[in-house]
Amino acid sequence: MKTILFALRVSDLERSLAFYRTVGYTELTTVPFEDGSSLVWLKLPDEPAVSLELVHRPADGPVVLGGFAHFAIEVESLSATVDRLTAAGLEPGAVELPGGQDGPKTSWVTDPDGYRIELVEWPPGGPPTPEQP
């Protein structure tokens, strides 16, 4: 088994697409529906297939968050990613070291609807494994 994608409902599709393109996602396809709603499939450059689906249902009104915490994106260089996103007009947070100097580096950025995205640069050796937290 593996996760293939997760879906986020968005209030303003064009604003959300601009945000996620800036983060690094590319649009694969849009599935329109007769009622004016649509699904847009996105992926990051190193992913083989869709990993994020934006769900736009204008008739449902603006998104009201609740129960969703965040999702994470692995980046090769957190400092370069933070610099790129800042230069593009986004506001990533300060770099954090939640596992100490030898742990991952993280930063947070929030999308137009308030969804939080954790950007993660793993230390040499990669992410923890079940055998080694």
JSON list of C-alpha atoms in Angstrom, two decimals:
[
{"chain": "A", "resi": 1, "resn": "MET", "atom": "CA", "xyz": [0.00, 0.00, 0.00]},
{"chain": "A", "resi": 2, "resn": "LYS", "atom": "CA", "xyz": [0.99, 3.62, -0.47]},
{"chain": "A", "resi": 3, "resn": "THR", "atom": "CA", "xyz": [-0.62, 7.02, -0.30]},
{"chain": "A", "resi": 4, "resn": "ILE", "atom": "CA", "xyz": [-1.23, 8.40, -3.78]},
{"chain": "A", "resi": 5, "resn": "LEU", "atom": "CA", "xyz": [-2.58, 11.87, -3.02]},
{"chain": "A", "resi": 6, "resn": "PHE", "atom": "CA", "xyz": [-4.45, 14.02, -0.60]},
{"chain": "A", "resi": 7, "resn": "ALA", "atom": "CA", "xyz": [-7.07, 16.61, -1.44]},
{"chain": "A", "resi": 8, "resn": "LEU", "atom": "CA", "xyz": [-7.54, 20.13, -0.11]},
{"chain": "A", "resi": 9, "resn": "ARG", "atom": "CA", "xyz": [-10.69, 22.11, -0.70]},
{"chain": "A", "resi": 10, "resn": "VAL", "atom": "CA", "xyz": [-9.81, 25.67, -1.74]},
{"chain": "A", "resi": 11, "resn": "SER", "atom": "CA", "xyz": [-11.85, 28.89, -1.76]},
{"chain": "A", "resi": 12, "resn": "ASP", "atom": "CA", "xyz": [-10.17, 30.68, -4.68]},
{"chain": "A", "resi": 13, "resn": "LEU", "atom": "CA", "xyz": [-8.75, 28.24, -7.23]},
{"chain": "A", "resi": 14, "resn": "GLU", "atom": "CA", "xyz": [-6.55, 30.73, -9.12]},
{"chain": "A", "resi": 15, "resn": "ARG", "atom": "CA", "xyz": [-5.06, 32.13, -5.90]},
{"chain": "A", "resi": 16, "resn": "SER", "atom": "CA", "xyz": [-4.36, 28.61, -4.63]},
{"chain": "A", "resi": 17, "resn": "LEU", "atom": "CA", "xyz": [-2.85, 27.50, -7.95]},
{"chain": "A", "resi": 18, "resn": "ALA", "atom": "CA", "xyz": [-0.54, 30.53, -7.93]},
{"chain": "A", "resi": 19, "resn": "PHE", "atom": "CA", "xyz": [0.56, 29.65, -4.37]},
{"chain": "A", "resi": 20, "resn": "TYR", "atom": "CA", "xyz": [1.20, 25.96, -5.08]},
{"chain": "A", "resi": 21, "resn": "ARG", "atom": "CA", "xyz": [3.03, 26.75, -8.35]},
{"chain": "A", "resi": 22, "resn": "THR", "atom": "CA", "xyz": [5.28, 29.07, -6.35]},
{"chain": "A", "resi": 23, "resn": "VAL", "atom": "CA", "xyz": [5.94, 26.29, -3.85]},
{"chain": "A", "resi": 24, "resn": "GLY", "atom": "CA", "xyz": [7.04, 24.09, -6.78]},
{"chain": "A", "resi": 25, "resn": "TYR", "atom": "CA", "xyz": [4.01, 22.07, -7.85]},
{"chain": "A", "resi": 26, "resn": "THR", "atom": "CA", "xyz": [3.11, 21.66, -11.52]},
{"chain": "A", "resi": 27, "resn": "GLU", "atom": "CA", "xyz": [-0.41, 21.20, -12.81]},
{"chain": "A", "resi": 28, "resn": "LEU", "atom": "CA", "xyz": [-1.16, 17.86, -14.45]},
{"chain": "A", "resi": 29, "resn": "THR", "atom": "CA", "xyz": [-4.84, 18.14, -15.32]},
{"chain": "A", "resi": 30, "resn": "THR", "atom": "CA", "xyz": [-8.11, 19.79, -14.41]},
{"chain": "A", "resi": 31, "resn": "VAL", "atom": "CA", "xyz": [-11.37, 17.87, -14.14]},
{"chain": "A", "resi": 32, "resn": "PRO", "atom": "CA", "xyz": [-14.30, 20.28, -14.55]},
{"chain": "A", "resi": 33, "resn": "PHE", "atom": "CA", "xyz": [-17.87, 19.46, -13.47]},
{"chain": "A", "resi": 34, "resn": "GLU", "atom": "CA", "xyz": [-21.16, 20.86, -14.78]},
{"chain": "A", "resi": 35, "resn": "ASP", "atom": "CA", "xyz": [-21.98, 22.52, -11.45]},
{"chain": "A", "resi": 36, "resn": "GLY", "atom": "CA", "xyz": [-18.91, 24.79, -11.72]},
{"chain": "A", "resi": 37, "resn": "SER", "atom": "CA", "xyz": [-16.75, 22.77, -9.34]},
{"chain": "A", "resi": 38, "resn": "SER", "atom": "CA", "xyz": [-13.44, 21.23, -10.40]},
{"chain": "A", "resi": 39, "resn": "LEU", "atom": "CA", "xyz": [-10.51, 19.10, -9.33]},
{"chain": "A", "resi": 40, "resn": "VAL", "atom": "CA", "xyz": [-6.93, 20.05, -10.20]},
{"chain": "A", "resi": 41, "resn": "TRP", "atom": "CA", "xyz": [-4.17, 17.46, -9.92]},
{"chain": "A", "resi": 42, "resn": "LEU", "atom": "CA", "xyz": [-0.66, 18.64, -9.06]},
{"chain": "A", "resi": 43, "resn": "LYS", "atom": "CA", "xyz": [2.74, 17.07, -8.47]},
{"chain": "A", "resi": 44, "resn": "LEU", "atom": "CA", "xyz": [6.22, 18.11, -7.38]},
{"chain": "A", "resi": 45, "resn": "PRO", "atom": "CA", "xyz": [9.11, 17.74, -9.88]},
{"chain": "A", "resi": 46, "resn": "ASP", "atom": "CA", "xyz": [10.59, 14.58, -8.32]},
{"chain": "A", "resi": 47, "resn": "GLU", "atom": "CA", "xyz": [7.24, 12.81, -7.96]},
{"chain": "A", "resi": 48, "resn": "PRO", "atom": "CA", "xyz": [6.20, 10.28, -10.61]},
{"chain": "A", "resi": 49, "resn": "ALA", "atom": "CA", "xyz": [2.48, 11.11, -10.46]},
{"chain": "A", "resi": 50, "resn": "VAL", "atom": "CA", "xyz": [-0.19, 13.29, -8.88]},
{"chain": "A", "resi": 51, "resn": "SER", "atom": "CA", "xyz": [0.30, 13.91, -5.14]},
{"chain": "A", "resi": 52, "resn": "LEU", "atom": "CA", "xyz": [-2.01, 16.85, -4.42]},
{"chain": "A", "resi": 53, "resn": "GLU", "atom": "CA", "xyz": [-5.57, 17.48, -5.51]},
{"chain": "A", "resi": 54, "resn": "LEU", "atom": "CA", "xyz": [-7.14, 20.92, -5.17]},
{"chain": "A", "resi": 55, "resn": "VAL", "atom": "CA", "xyz": [-10.92, 20.69, -4.87]},
{"chain": "A", "resi": 56, "resn": "HIS", "atom": "CA", "xyz": [-12.82, 23.83, -5.85]},
{"chain": "A", "resi": 57, "resn": "ARG", "atom": "CA", "xyz": [-16.54, 23.91, -5.06]},
{"chain": "A", "resi": 58, "resn": "PRO", "atom": "CA", "xyz": [-17.66, 27.56, -5.25]},
{"chain": "A", "resi": 59, "resn": "ALA", "atom": "CA", "xyz": [-21.24, 26.70, -4.23]},
{"chain": "A", "resi": 60, "resn": "ASP", "atom": "CA", "xyz": [-19.96, 25.50, -0.84]},
{"chain": "A", "resi": 61, "resn": "GLY", "atom": "CA", "xyz": [-18.60, 28.97, 0.05]},
{"chain": "A", "resi": 62, "resn": "PRO", "atom": "CA", "xyz": [-15.22, 29.74, 1.60]},
{"chain": "A", "resi": 63, "resn": "VAL", "atom": "CA", "xyz": [-13.14, 27.05, 3.25]},
{"chain": "A", "resi": 64, "resn": "VAL", "atom": "CA", "xyz": [-13.46, 26.81, 7.03]},
{"chain": "A", "resi": 65, "resn": "LEU", "atom": "CA", "xyz": [-10.55, 24.92, 8.52]},
{"chain": "A", "resi": 66, "resn": "GLY", "atom": "CA", "xyz": [-11.01, 22.38, 11.25]},
{"chain": "A", "resi": 67, "resn": "GLY", "atom": "CA", "xyz": [-9.32, 19.15, 12.19]},
{"chain": "A", "resi": 68, "resn": "PHE", "atom": "CA", "xyz": [-6.53, 19.40, 9.61]},
{"chain": "A", "resi": 69, "resn": "ALA", "atom": "CA", "xyz": [-3.05, 19.95, 11.08]},
{"chain": "A", "resi": 70, "resn": "HIS", "atom": "CA", "xyz": [-0.56, 20.14, 8.19]},
{"chain": "A", "resi": 71, "resn": "PHE", "atom": "CA", "xyz": [1.28, 18.27, 5.48]},
{"chain": "A", "resi": 72, "resn": "ALA", "atom": "CA", "xyz": [5.02, 18.12, 4.87]},
{"chain": "A", "resi": 73, "resn": "ILE", "atom": "CA", "xyz": [7.23, 18.50, 1.81]},
{"chain": "A", "resi": 74, "resn": "GLU", "atom": "CA", "xyz": [10.81, 17.20, 1.77]},
{"chain": "A", "resi": 75, "resn": "VAL", "atom": "CA", "xyz": [13.27, 19.71, 0.28]},
{"chain": "A", "resi": 76, "resn": "GLU", "atom": "CA", "xyz": [16.91, 19.27, -0.64]},
{"chain": "A", "resi": 77, "resn": "SER", "atom": "CA", "xyz": [18.04, 22.61, 0.80]},
{"chain": "A", "resi": 78, "resn": "LEU", "atom": "CA", "xyz": [15.77, 24.36, 3.28]},
{"chain": "A", "resi": 79, "resn": "SER", "atom": "CA", "xyz": [17.70, 27.63, 3.17]},
{"chain": "A", "resi": 80, "resn": "ALA", "atom": "CA", "xyz": [17.53, 27.76, -0.65]},
{"chain": "A", "resi": 81, "resn": "THR", "atom": "CA", "xyz": [13.81, 26.91, -0.57]},
{"chain": "A", "resi": 82, "resn": "VAL", "atom": "CA", "xyz": [13.05, 29.56, 2.06]},
{"chain": "A", "resi": 83, "resn": "ASP", "atom": "CA", "xyz": [15.05, 32.13, 0.06]},
{"chain": "A", "resi": 84, "resn": "ARG", "atom": "CA", "xyz": [13.23, 31.22, -3.18]},
{"chain": "A", "resi": 85, "resn": "LEU", "atom": "CA", "xyz": [9.78, 31.36, -1.60]},
{"chain": "A", "resi": 86, "resn": "THR", "atom": "CA", "xyz": [10.55, 34.66, 0.14]},
{"chain": "A", "resi": 87, "resn": "ALA", "atom": "CA", "xyz": [11.82, 36.18, -3.11]},
{"chain": "A", "resi": 88, "resn": "ALA", "atom": "CA", "xyz": [8.57, 35.03, -4.76]},
{"chain": "A", "resi": 89, "resn": "GLY", "atom": "CA", "xyz": [6.50, 36.91, -2.16]},
{"chain": "A", "resi": 90, "resn": "LEU", "atom": "CA", "xyz": [5.56, 34.07, 0.19]},
{"chain": "A", "resi": 91, "resn": "GLU", "atom": "CA", "xyz": [6.29, 34.26, 3.92]},
{"chain": "A", "resi": 92, "resn": "PRO", "atom": "CA", "xyz": [7.94, 31.07, 5.19]},
{"chain": "A", "resi": 93, "resn": "GLY", "atom": "CA", "xyz": [8.74, 31.03, 8.89]},
{"chain": "A", "resi": 94, "resn": "ALA", "atom": "CA", "xyz": [12.17, 30.97, 10.48]},
{"chain": "A", "resi": 95, "resn": "VAL", "atom": "CA", "xyz": [14.21, 27.79, 10.20]},
{"chain": "A", "resi": 96, "resn": "GLU", "atom": "CA", "xyz": [13.67, 25.52, 13.22]},
{"chain": "A", "resi": 97, "resn": "LEU", "atom": "CA", "xyz": [15.71, 22.58, 14.53]},
{"chain": "A", "resi": 98, "resn": "PRO", "atom": "CA", "xyz": [13.07, 20.41, 16.26]},
{"chain": "A", "resi": 99, "resn": "GLY", "atom": "CA", "xyz": [15.49, 17.49, 16.74]},
{"chain": "A", "resi": 100, "resn": "GLY", "atom": "CA", "xyz": [18.48, 19.60, 17.75]},
{"chain": "A", "resi": 101, "resn": "GLN", "atom": "CA", "xyz": [21.55, 20.36, 15.63]},
{"chain": "A", "resi": 102, "resn": "ASP", "atom": "CA", "xyz": [21.72, 16.79, 14.29]},
{"chain": "A", "resi": 103, "resn": "GLY", "atom": "CA", "xyz": [18.02, 16.53, 13.43]},
{"chain": "A", "resi": 104, "resn": "PRO", "atom": "CA", "xyz": [15.90, 17.83, 10.58]},
{"chain": "A", "resi": 105, "resn": "LYS", "atom": "CA", "xyz": [15.62, 21.50, 9.67]},
{"chain": "A", "resi": 106, "resn": "THR", "atom": "CA", "xyz": [12.06, 22.74, 9.22]},
{"chain": "A", "resi": 107, "resn": "SER", "atom": "CA", "xyz": [10.16, 25.86, 8.22]},
{"chain": "A", "resi": 108, "resn": "TRP", "atom": "CA", "xyz": [6.45, 26.51, 7.85]},
{"chain": "A", "resi": 109, "resn": "VAL", "atom": "CA", "xyz": [4.46, 28.29, 5.15]},
{"chain": "A", "resi": 110, "resn": "THR", "atom": "CA", "xyz": [0.70, 28.80, 5.05]},
{"chain": "A", "resi": 111, "resn": "ASP", "atom": "CA", "xyz": [-1.44, 28.65, 1.90]},
{"chain": "A", "resi": 112, "resn": "PRO", "atom": "CA", "xyz": [-4.20, 31.15, 1.03]},
{"chain": "A", "resi": 113, "resn": "ASP", "atom": "CA", "xyz": [-6.88, 29.12, 2.84]},
{"chain": "A", "resi": 114, "resn": "GLY", "atom": "CA", "xyz": [-4.80, 28.67, 6.00]},
{"chain": "A", "resi": 115, "resn": "TYR", "atom": "CA", "xyz": [-3.45, 25.15, 5.39]},
{"chain": "A", "resi": 116, "resn": "ARG", "atom": "CA", "xyz": [-0.03, 24.79, 6.99]},
{"chain": "A", "resi": 117, "resn": "ILE", "atom": "CA", "xyz": [2.84, 23.20, 5.07]},
{"chain": "A", "resi": 118, "resn": "GLU", "atom": "CA", "xyz": [5.98, 22.00, 6.80]},
{"chain": "A", "resi": 119, "resn": "LEU", "atom": "CA", "xyz": [9.14, 22.18, 4.69]},
{"chain": "A", "resi": 120, "resn": "VAL", "atom": "CA", "xyz": [11.67, 19.57, 5.86]},
{"chain": "A", "resi": 121, "resn": "GLU", "atom": "CA", "xyz": [15.37, 19.11, 5.10]},
{"chain": "A", "resi": 122, "resn": "TRP", "atom": "CA", "xyz": [16.53, 15.79, 6.54]},
{"chain": "A", "resi": 123, "resn": "PRO", "atom": "CA", "xyz": [20.00, 15.49, 8.08]},
{"chain": "A", "resi": 124, "resn": "PRO", "atom": "CA", "xyz": [22.67, 13.40, 6.34]},
{"chain": "A", "resi": 125, "resn": "GLY", "atom": "CA", "xyz": [21.46, 9.81, 6.39]},
{"chain": "A", "resi": 126, "resn": "GLY", "atom": "CA", "xyz": [17.86, 10.77, 5.67]},
{"chain": "A", "resi": 127, "resn": "PRO", "atom": "CA", "xyz": [14.69, 10.51, 7.71]},
{"chain": "A", "resi": 128, "resn": "PRO", "atom": "CA", "xyz": [14.39, 8.35, 10.81]},
{"chain": "A", "resi": 129, "resn": "THR", "atom": "CA", "xyz": [13.53, 4.70, 10.25]},
{"chain": "A", "resi": 130, "resn": "PRO", "atom": "CA", "xyz": [11.30, 2.52, 12.44]},
{"chain": "A", "resi": 131, "resn": "GLU", "atom": "CA", "xyz": [14.44, 1.02, 13.97]},
{"chain": "A", "resi": 132, "resn": "GLN", "atom": "CA", "xyz": [16.01, 4.43, 14.74]},
{"chain": "A", "resi": 133, "resn": "PRO", "atom": "CA", "xyz": [13.75, 7.33, 15.70]}
]
